[in-house]
Tab-separated table of C-alpha atoms and ligand atoms in Angstrom:
chain	number	residue	atom	x	y	z
A	892	UNK	CA	9.287	20.444	15.974
A	893	UNK	CA	8.867	17.189	14.147
A	894	UNK	CA	8.657	16.605	10.411
A	895	UNK	CA	4.915	17.138	10.396
A	896	UNK	CA	5.024	20.480	12.251
A	897	UNK	CA	7.686	21.601	9.803
A	898	UNK	CA	5.656	20.604	6.775
A	899	UNK	CA	2.236	21.965	7.742
A	900	UNK	CA	2.775	25.537	6.532
A	901	UNK	CA	4.729	24.758	3.414
A	902	UNK	CA	2.134	22.159	2.421
A	903	UNK	CA	-1.014	24.175	2.950
A	904	UNK	CA	-0.041	27.628	1.684
A	905	UNK	CA	-1.066	27.178	-1.983
A	906	UNK	CA	-4.346	27.435	-3.898
A	907	UNK	CA	-4.048	24.895	-6.714
A	908	UNK	CA	-3.153	21.298	-6.010
A	909	UNK	CA	-2.807	18.150	-8.034
A	910	UNK	CA	-2.681	14.897	-6.100
A	911	UNK	CA	-2.141	11.236	-6.823
A	912	UNK	CA	-1.042	7.950	-5.294
A	913	UNK	CA	0.711	4.807	-6.484
A	914	UNK	CA	-0.427	2.538	-9.290
A	915	UNK	CA	-2.312	-0.599	-8.212
A	916	UNK	CA	-3.586	1.403	-5.250
A	917	UNK	CA	-4.580	-0.186	-1.938
A	918	UNK	CA	-6.801	1.169	0.838
A	919	UNK	CA	-4.058	3.297	2.342
A	920	UNK	CA	-3.210	4.805	-1.037
A	921	UNK	CA	-6.790	5.735	-1.922
A	922	UNK	CA	-7.904	6.535	1.634
A	923	UNK	CA	-4.971	8.915	2.023
A	924	UNK	CA	-5.534	10.480	-1.391
A	925	UNK	CA	-9.244	11.129	-0.858
A	926	UNK	CA	-8.846	12.035	2.842
A	927	UNK	CA	-6.299	14.751	2.174
A	928	UNK	CA	-7.972	15.741	-1.103
A	929	UNK	CA	-11.344	16.343	0.572
A	930	UNK	CA	-9.683	18.225	3.440
A	931	UNK	CA	-7.941	20.611	1.006
A	932	UNK	CA	-11.191	20.970	-0.919
A	933	UNK	CA	-13.064	21.858	2.293
A	934	UNK	CA	-10.429	24.542	2.907
A	935	UNK	CA	-11.514	26.158	-0.360
A	936	UNK	CA	-8.528	25.048	-2.416
A	937	UNK	CA	-8.666	23.836	-6.003
A	938	UNK	CA	-7.785	20.165	-5.925
A	939	UNK	CA	-7.461	17.734	-8.805
A	940	UNK	CA	-7.102	14.111	-7.714
A	941	UNK	CA	-5.849	12.024	-10.557
A	942	UNK	CA	-5.084	8.350	-11.311
A	943	UNK	CA	-4.005	6.844	-14.618
A	944	UNK	CA	-6.652	4.097	-14.425
A	945	UNK	CA	-10.057	3.521	-12.869
A	946	UNK	CA	-10.417	2.961	-9.147
A	947	UNK	CA	-10.850	-0.706	-8.088
A	948	UNK	CA	-14.493	-1.500	-7.359
A	949	UNK	CA	-13.694	-2.332	-3.720
A	950	UNK	CA	-12.767	1.303	-3.067
A	951	UNK	CA	-15.602	3.027	-4.910
A	952	UNK	CA	-17.366	3.452	-1.568
A	953	UNK	CA	-14.715	5.921	-0.401
A	954	UNK	CA	-16.080	9.443	-0.127
A	955	UNK	CA	-14.278	11.386	-2.825
A	956	UNK	CA	-13.563	8.333	-5.003
A	957	UNK	CA	-15.851	9.655	-7.720
A	958	UNK	CA	-13.920	12.892	-7.801
A	959	UNK	CA	-10.724	11.090	-8.807
A	960	UNK	CA	-10.117	11.797	-12.485
A	961	UNK	CA	-8.322	9.701	-15.047
A	962	UNK	CA	-5.389	11.317	-16.796
A	963	UNK	CA	-6.442	14.400	-18.691
A	964	UNK	CA	-4.097	15.871	-21.276
A	965	UNK	CA	-2.650	19.321	-20.872
A	966	UNK	CA	-3.161	19.506	-17.128
A	967	UNK	CA	-0.993	22.338	-15.861
A	968	UNK	CA	-0.941	25.416	-13.700
A	969	UNK	CA	-0.721	23.741	-10.313
A	970	UNK	CA	1.192	25.297	-7.434
A	971	UNK	CA	1.857	21.987	-5.796
A	972	UNK	CA	1.747	18.293	-6.656
A	973	UNK	CA	1.212	15.893	-3.751
A	974	UNK	CA	2.003	12.178	-3.941
A	975	UNK	CA	0.729	10.047	-1.067
A	976	UNK	CA	1.936	6.541	-0.148
A	977	UNK	CA	4.441	6.512	-3.065
A	978	UNK	CA	8.038	5.401	-2.570
A	979	UNK	CA	9.255	7.116	-5.735
A	980	UNK	CA	8.051	8.855	-8.895
A	981	UNK	CA	8.171	5.569	-10.811
A	982	UNK	CA	5.294	4.329	-8.656
A	983	UNK	CA	3.181	7.138	-10.130
A	984	UNK	CA	1.467	6.167	-13.352
A	985	UNK	CA	2.575	7.405	-16.721
A	986	UNK	CA	0.948	10.664	-17.735
A	987	UNK	CA	0.453	11.674	-14.110
A	988	UNK	CA	4.213	11.569	-13.595
A	989	UNK	CA	4.698	14.079	-16.420
A	990	UNK	CA	2.222	16.503	-14.833
A	991	UNK	CA	4.034	16.112	-11.515
A	992	UNK	CA	7.405	16.789	-13.065
A	993	UNK	CA	6.069	19.991	-14.642
A	994	UNK	CA	4.918	21.264	-11.222
A	995	UNK	CA	7.382	23.385	-9.282
A	996	UNK	CA	6.602	22.069	-5.813
A	997	UNK	CA	6.299	18.356	-5.142
A	998	UNK	CA	5.242	17.054	-1.740
A	999	UNK	CA	5.913	13.433	-0.855
A	1000	UNK	CA	3.845	12.072	2.035
A	1001	UNK	CA	4.658	8.450	2.785
A	1002	UNK	CA	5.590	5.821	5.355
A	1003	UNK	CA	7.597	3.327	3.255
A	1004	UNK	CA	11.055	2.705	4.612
A	1005	UNK	CA	12.240	2.486	0.996
A	1006	UNK	CA	11.011	6.036	0.195
A	1007	UNK	CA	13.352	7.962	-2.108
A	1008	UNK	CA	12.676	11.497	-0.815
A	1009	UNK	CA	11.764	12.705	-4.295
A	1010	UNK	CA	9.815	15.795	-3.167
A	1011	UNK	CA	10.804	19.344	-2.314
A	1012	UNK	CA	8.826	18.616	0.818
A	1013	UNK	CA	9.158	15.097	2.198
A	1014	UNK	CA	6.920	14.018	5.029
A	1015	UNK	CA	8.169	10.469	5.417
A	1016	UNK	CA	7.694	8.535	8.637
A	1017	UNK	CA	8.406	4.798	8.459
A	1018	UNK	CA	7.104	4.418	12.019
A	1019	UNK	CA	3.600	5.339	10.884
A	1020	UNK	CA	1.443	2.284	10.239
A	1021	UNK	CA	-0.187	3.971	7.257
A	1022	UNK	CA	0.184	7.134	5.228
A	1023	UNK	CA	-3.352	7.891	6.441
A	1024	UNK	CA	-1.998	8.024	9.994
A	1025	UNK	CA	0.477	10.752	8.942
A	1026	UNK	CA	-2.279	12.696	7.189
A	1027	UNK	CA	-4.573	12.495	10.238
A	1028	UNK	CA	-1.709	13.960	12.278
A	1029	UNK	CA	-1.010	16.627	9.726
A	1030	UNK	CA	-4.640	17.786	9.591
A	1031	UNK	CA	-4.866	17.833	13.390
A	1032	UNK	CA	-1.667	19.819	13.724
A	1033	UNK	CA	-2.853	22.279	11.086
A	1034	UNK	CA	-6.075	22.742	13.055
A	1035	UNK	CA	-8.192	21.576	10.117
A	1036	UNK	CA	-11.507	20.048	11.081
A	1037	UNK	CA	-11.942	16.432	10.091
A	1038	UNK	CA	-15.434	15.870	8.684
A	1039	UNK	CA	-16.973	12.356	8.887
A	1040	UNK	CA	-16.214	11.716	5.188
A	1041	UNK	CA	-12.546	12.509	5.710
A	1042	UNK	CA	-12.458	10.371	8.865
A	1043	UNK	CA	-13.869	7.442	6.856
A	1044	UNK	CA	-11.144	7.825	4.206
A	1045	UNK	CA	-8.320	7.989	6.730
A	1046	UNK	CA	-9.709	5.156	8.857
A	1047	UNK	CA	-9.872	3.012	5.706
A	1048	UNK	CA	-6.191	3.778	5.164
A	1049	UNK	CA	-5.325	2.628	8.686
A	1050	UNK	CA	-7.494	-0.492	8.601
A	1051	UNK	CA	-6.010	-1.495	5.241
A	1052	UNK	CA	-2.351	-1.116	6.078
A	1053	UNK	CA	-2.581	-2.714	9.521
A	1054	UNK	CA	-4.762	-5.607	8.328
A	1055	UNK	CA	-7.530	-4.427	10.651
A	1056	UNK	CA	-5.008	-3.673	13.408
A	1057	UNK	CA	-3.610	-7.216	13.412
A	1058	UNK	CA	-0.186	-6.647	11.897
A	1059	UNK	CA	3.023	-5.815	13.686
A	1060	UNK	CA	3.020	-2.215	12.460
A	1061	UNK	CA	-0.033	-1.504	14.651
A	1062	UNK	CA	1.085	0.832	17.435
A	1063	UNK	CA	-0.609	2.566	20.341
A	1064	UNK	CA	-0.478	5.656	18.144
A	1065	UNK	CA	-2.336	3.934	15.290
A	1066	UNK	CA	-5.055	2.860	17.711
A	1067	UNK	CA	-5.282	6.377	19.164
A	1068	UNK	CA	-5.569	7.764	15.634
A	1069	UNK	CA	-8.249	5.164	14.861
A	1070	UNK	CA	-10.195	6.158	18.000
A	1071	UNK	CA	-9.850	9.817	17.063
A	1072	UNK	CA	-11.211	9.101	13.569
A	1073	UNK	CA	-14.132	7.073	14.981
A	1074	UNK	CA	-14.924	10.049	17.209
A	1075	UNK	CA	-14.966	12.178	14.051
A	1076	UNK	CA	-17.547	9.859	12.463
A	1077	UNK	CA	-15.555	7.237	10.538
A	1078	UNK	CA	-17.921	4.489	9.375
A	1079	UNK	CA	-16.317	1.395	10.901
A	1080	UNK	CA	-18.834	-1.212	9.722
A	1081	UNK	CA	-19.241	0.283	6.251
A	1082	UNK	CA	-15.473	0.104	5.824
A	1083	UNK	CA	-15.171	-3.483	7.090
A	1084	UNK	CA	-18.033	-4.609	4.869
A	1085	UNK	CA	-16.607	-2.911	1.779
A	1086	UNK	CA	-13.026	-4.033	2.312
A	1087	UNK	CA	-13.532	-7.605	3.493
A	1088	UNK	CA	-17.113	-8.778	3.047
A	1089	UNK	CA	-17.851	-8.218	-0.634
A	1090	UNK	CA	-16.223	-11.338	-2.070
A	1091	UNK	CA	-17.516	-12.831	-5.291
A	1092	UNK	CA	-17.962	-16.575	-5.698
A	1093	UNK	CA	-15.307	-16.421	-8.443
A	1094	UNK	CA	-12.782	-14.907	-6.070
A	1095	UNK	CA	-13.331	-17.676	-3.498
A	1096	UNK	CA	-12.920	-20.266	-6.266
A	1097	UNK	CA	-9.630	-18.585	-7.179
A	1098	UNK	CA	-8.609	-18.746	-3.518
A	1099	UNK	CA	-9.428	-22.471	-3.511
A	1100	UNK	CA	-7.158	-23.095	-6.486
A	1101	UNK	CA	-4.466	-20.904	-4.946
A	1102	UNK	CA	-4.653	-22.861	-1.690
A	1103	UNK	CA	-4.171	-26.082	-3.645
A	1104	UNK	CA	-0.783	-24.761	-4.750
A	1105	UNK	CA	0.203	-23.859	-1.165
A	1106	UNK	CA	3.608	-25.348	-0.364
A	1107	UNK	CA	6.051	-25.365	2.539
A	1108	UNK	CA	9.833	-25.563	2.589
A	1109	UNK	CA	11.500	-28.392	4.449
A	1110	UNK	CA	11.821	-26.549	7.749
A	1111	UNK	CA	8.258	-25.235	7.558
A	1112	UNK	CA	9.342	-21.591	7.817
A	1113	UNK	CA	8.541	-20.473	4.258
A	1114	UNK	CA	5.134	-20.957	2.665
A	1115	UNK	CA	4.190	-19.940	-0.846
A	1116	UNK	CA	1.215	-19.928	-3.145
A	1117	UNK	CA	0.899	-19.260	-6.865
A	1118	UNK	CA	-1.851	-17.706	-8.907
A	1119	UNK	CA	-1.347	-18.615	-12.532
A	1120	UNK	CA	-3.000	-17.015	-15.531
A	1121	UNK	CA	-4.802	-20.306	-16.051
A	1122	UNK	CA	-6.269	-20.331	-12.540
A	1123	UNK	CA	-7.394	-16.743	-13.013
A	1124	UNK	CA	-9.071	-17.625	-16.280
A	1125	UNK	CA	-10.638	-20.865	-15.021
A	1126	UNK	CA	-12.103	-19.205	-11.946
A	1127	UNK	CA	-13.391	-16.169	-13.817
A	1128	UNK	CA	-11.952	-13.962	-11.066
A	1129	UNK	CA	-9.892	-10.810	-11.601
A	1130	UNK	CA	-6.399	-9.926	-10.433
A	1131	UNK	CA	-7.933	-7.589	-7.840
A	1132	UNK	CA	-9.472	-10.683	-6.231
A	1133	UNK	CA	-6.010	-11.846	-5.134
A	1134	UNK	CA	-5.946	-9.003	-2.583
A	1135	UNK	CA	-5.474	-10.397	0.916
A	1136	UNK	CA	-4.743	-13.963	-0.206
A	1137	UNK	CA	-1.203	-13.738	1.082
A	1138	UNK	CA	-2.582	-13.621	4.616
A	1139	UNK	CA	-3.570	-17.270	4.274
A	1140	UNK	CA	-0.011	-18.104	3.288
A	1141	UNK	CA	1.573	-16.532	6.338
A	1142	UNK	CA	-1.113	-17.818	8.711
A	1143	UNK	CA	0.304	-21.353	8.662
A	1144	UNK	CA	1.710	-22.460	11.993
A	1145	UNK	CA	5.508	-22.117	12.195
A	1146	UNK	CA	5.781	-19.987	9.053
A	1147	UNK	CA	7.960	-16.875	9.174
A	1148	UNK	CA	7.647	-15.789	5.531
A	1149	UNK	CA	4.652	-16.040	3.226
A	1150	UNK	CA	5.142	-15.489	-0.497
A	1151	UNK	CA	2.518	-15.045	-3.197
A	1152	UNK	CA	3.474	-15.403	-6.864
A	1153	UNK	CA	1.093	-13.929	-9.411
A	1154	UNK	CA	1.570	-14.525	-13.096
A	1155	UNK	CA	0.890	-11.347	-15.103
A	1156	UNK	CA	0.040	-11.284	-18.798
A	1157	UNK	CA	3.319	-9.700	-19.927
A	1158	UNK	CA	5.758	-12.437	-18.883
A	1159	UNK	CA	6.266	-10.858	-15.489
A	1160	UNK	CA	5.620	-12.354	-12.087
A	1161	UNK	CA	4.363	-10.177	-9.230
A	1162	UNK	CA	5.853	-11.379	-5.977
A	1163	UNK	CA	4.490	-10.348	-2.566
A	1164	UNK	CA	6.237	-11.062	0.716
A	1165	UNK	CA	4.899	-10.999	4.275
A	1166	UNK	CA	6.890	-11.923	7.360
A	1167	UNK	CA	5.654	-12.637	10.863
A	1168	UNK	CA	8.368	-11.864	13.376
A	1169	UNK	CA	11.846	-11.105	12.205
A	1170	UNK	CA	12.678	-11.396	8.505
A	1171	UNK	CA	13.192	-8.018	6.813
A	1172	UNK	CA	11.288	-8.612	3.575
A	1173	UNK	CA	11.957	-5.055	2.399
A	1174	UNK	CA	15.604	-6.073	1.932
A	1175	UNK	CA	14.558	-9.296	0.272
A	1176	UNK	CA	12.296	-7.489	-2.201
A	1177	UNK	CA	14.995	-4.852	-2.769
A	1178	UNK	CA	17.367	-7.601	-3.909
A	1179	UNK	CA	14.946	-8.170	-6.802
A	1180	UNK	CA	14.473	-4.455	-7.474
A	1181	UNK	CA	11.335	-3.996	-5.343
A	1182	UNK	CA	10.701	-2.708	-1.841
A	1183	UNK	CA	8.105	-1.875	0.773
A	1184	UNK	CA	8.156	-2.395	4.506
A	1185	UNK	CA	10.021	-4.702	6.895
A	1186	UNK	CA	7.027	-7.036	7.235
A	1187	UNK	CA	5.328	-6.478	3.859
A	1188	UNK	CA	7.034	-5.910	0.537
A	1189	UNK	CA	6.918	-6.882	-3.112
A	1190	UNK	CA	8.753	-6.965	-6.416
A	1191	UNK	CA	8.224	-7.784	-10.079
A	1192	UNK	CA	10.452	-10.358	-11.796
A	1193	UNK	CA	10.451	-11.330	-15.474
A	1194	UNK	CA	10.442	-15.025	-16.289
A	1195	UNK	CA	8.536	-18.271	-16.093
A	1196	UNK	CA	6.669	-18.728	-12.842
A	1197	UNK	CA	8.521	-21.931	-11.827
A	1198	UNK	CA	11.882	-20.304	-12.494
A	1199	UNK	CA	10.944	-17.205	-10.504
A	1200	UNK	CA	9.650	-19.355	-7.636
A	1201	UNK	CA	12.956	-21.185	-7.518
A	1202	UNK	CA	15.030	-17.994	-7.547
A	1203	UNK	CA	12.959	-16.275	-4.892
A	1204	UNK	CA	12.769	-19.296	-2.599
A	1205	UNK	CA	16.507	-19.783	-2.767
A	1206	UNK	CA	17.153	-16.142	-1.833
A	1207	UNK	CA	14.523	-16.271	0.916
A	1208	UNK	CA	16.132	-19.382	2.453
A	1209	UNK	CA	19.468	-17.571	2.374
A	1210	UNK	CA	18.159	-14.383	4.031
A	1211	UNK	CA	16.208	-16.359	6.579
A	1212	UNK	CA	19.276	-18.372	7.478
A	1213	UNK	CA	21.403	-15.201	7.804
A	1214	UNK	CA	18.898	-13.383	9.950
A	1215	UNK	CA	17.996	-16.420	12.029
A	1216	UNK	CA	21.678	-16.996	12.832
A	1217	UNK	CA	22.027	-13.304	13.674
A	1218	UNK	CA	19.162	-13.671	16.115
A	1219	UNK	CA	20.555	-16.813	17.661
A	1220	UNK	CA	23.833	-14.997	18.395
A	1221	UNK	CA	22.065	-12.031	20.013
B	2317	MN	MN1	0.717	2.485	2.849
C-alpha cells in the first residue's frame, strides 16, 4: 500500500466538498483543482471550487475554470476541504482559509518538498512532477473514469510543472501519465497553444526590457533579470506576463542558477529561482522564508530591488560555493 492507496477511501467517502489551490495559481494548481473537482462532480458529489481572486486569462480555457467561484461569505457545511498543490494553509487565500479551518476534514494533496502536512489526510509525494500526476494516479486507483475534460486539466498540470517535459523533474512515470491522459482525450495542441502561444505584444516588449537587465556573475554560473514597476508600466504588460521569463535566465550557457526579481507595488520583491543541475534552490528560498522544489522555488523579500538583488546574489554565491565544493569532494 502506498500513500495514494491509503488515501483513496478516506478522500472519496464524503458528499460535500470544498476545494481550492494556492494564490497566484499556475497550470498545475488550476489543472489539479479543476481535474479533481470535475471528477468528484462526475461522481455525483457536491463540489465547490473556490479561489479568492479571478482566474488568470491564460487558464480560462481549462474545462471547469468557469465553475471556480470567488470567495462567498458564509460558506459552510462541507464534509471535506481539499487543497491541491499548496505547501501550507498560508498559501491559501484569505477568506478561503477561514472556510477551510471551519471544515472538520482537510485533505492536502501536493508534491512540494516543503509541504507542511497541514491536513488530516496528506497525500504528499515530492517525487511526483506535478500535483496533477498524483491526482491522475489517485483517480486511476479509485477506478474513476477519466473523461476527456478531466484528462485535459491534468495534462495541463503536468505540462506546466515540467515545462513541457523539459525539466529535471520529468520522469518515466510523468511521461506514462501523460500518455495515459492523451489516451483519455487530453487536448495536447489546445493546451500548448493556450499556455505558450497566446503572448501579447506588450508581454514581449516587457521581456525585451527584462532581457536588457540580464546580468551574469563573474564565474558565469548565476544569471539574473529584474522586472521593475517602471518596466511593467512602460510596456503596458501585466504581472502575469512575467510567467516563464525565468526560463530565459537559466538558458544561458554555463549558468547553474537563474533568478528573476519582480518588483511588486507594496515594497516587496518577488524572487524566483531555477537551477539546472545541482543547486538546491528550495533551501535557498527557505533561507528567505520561501520554498518550493529543489530545482524551482521562490520567496518574497521586503526592500528596494537593488538591495534585495545584492542580498540574494550574495547568499546564492555562498550556497553555490558550498554545494559545488561538496560535489567536488564526492
Ligand atoms: Mn505544482
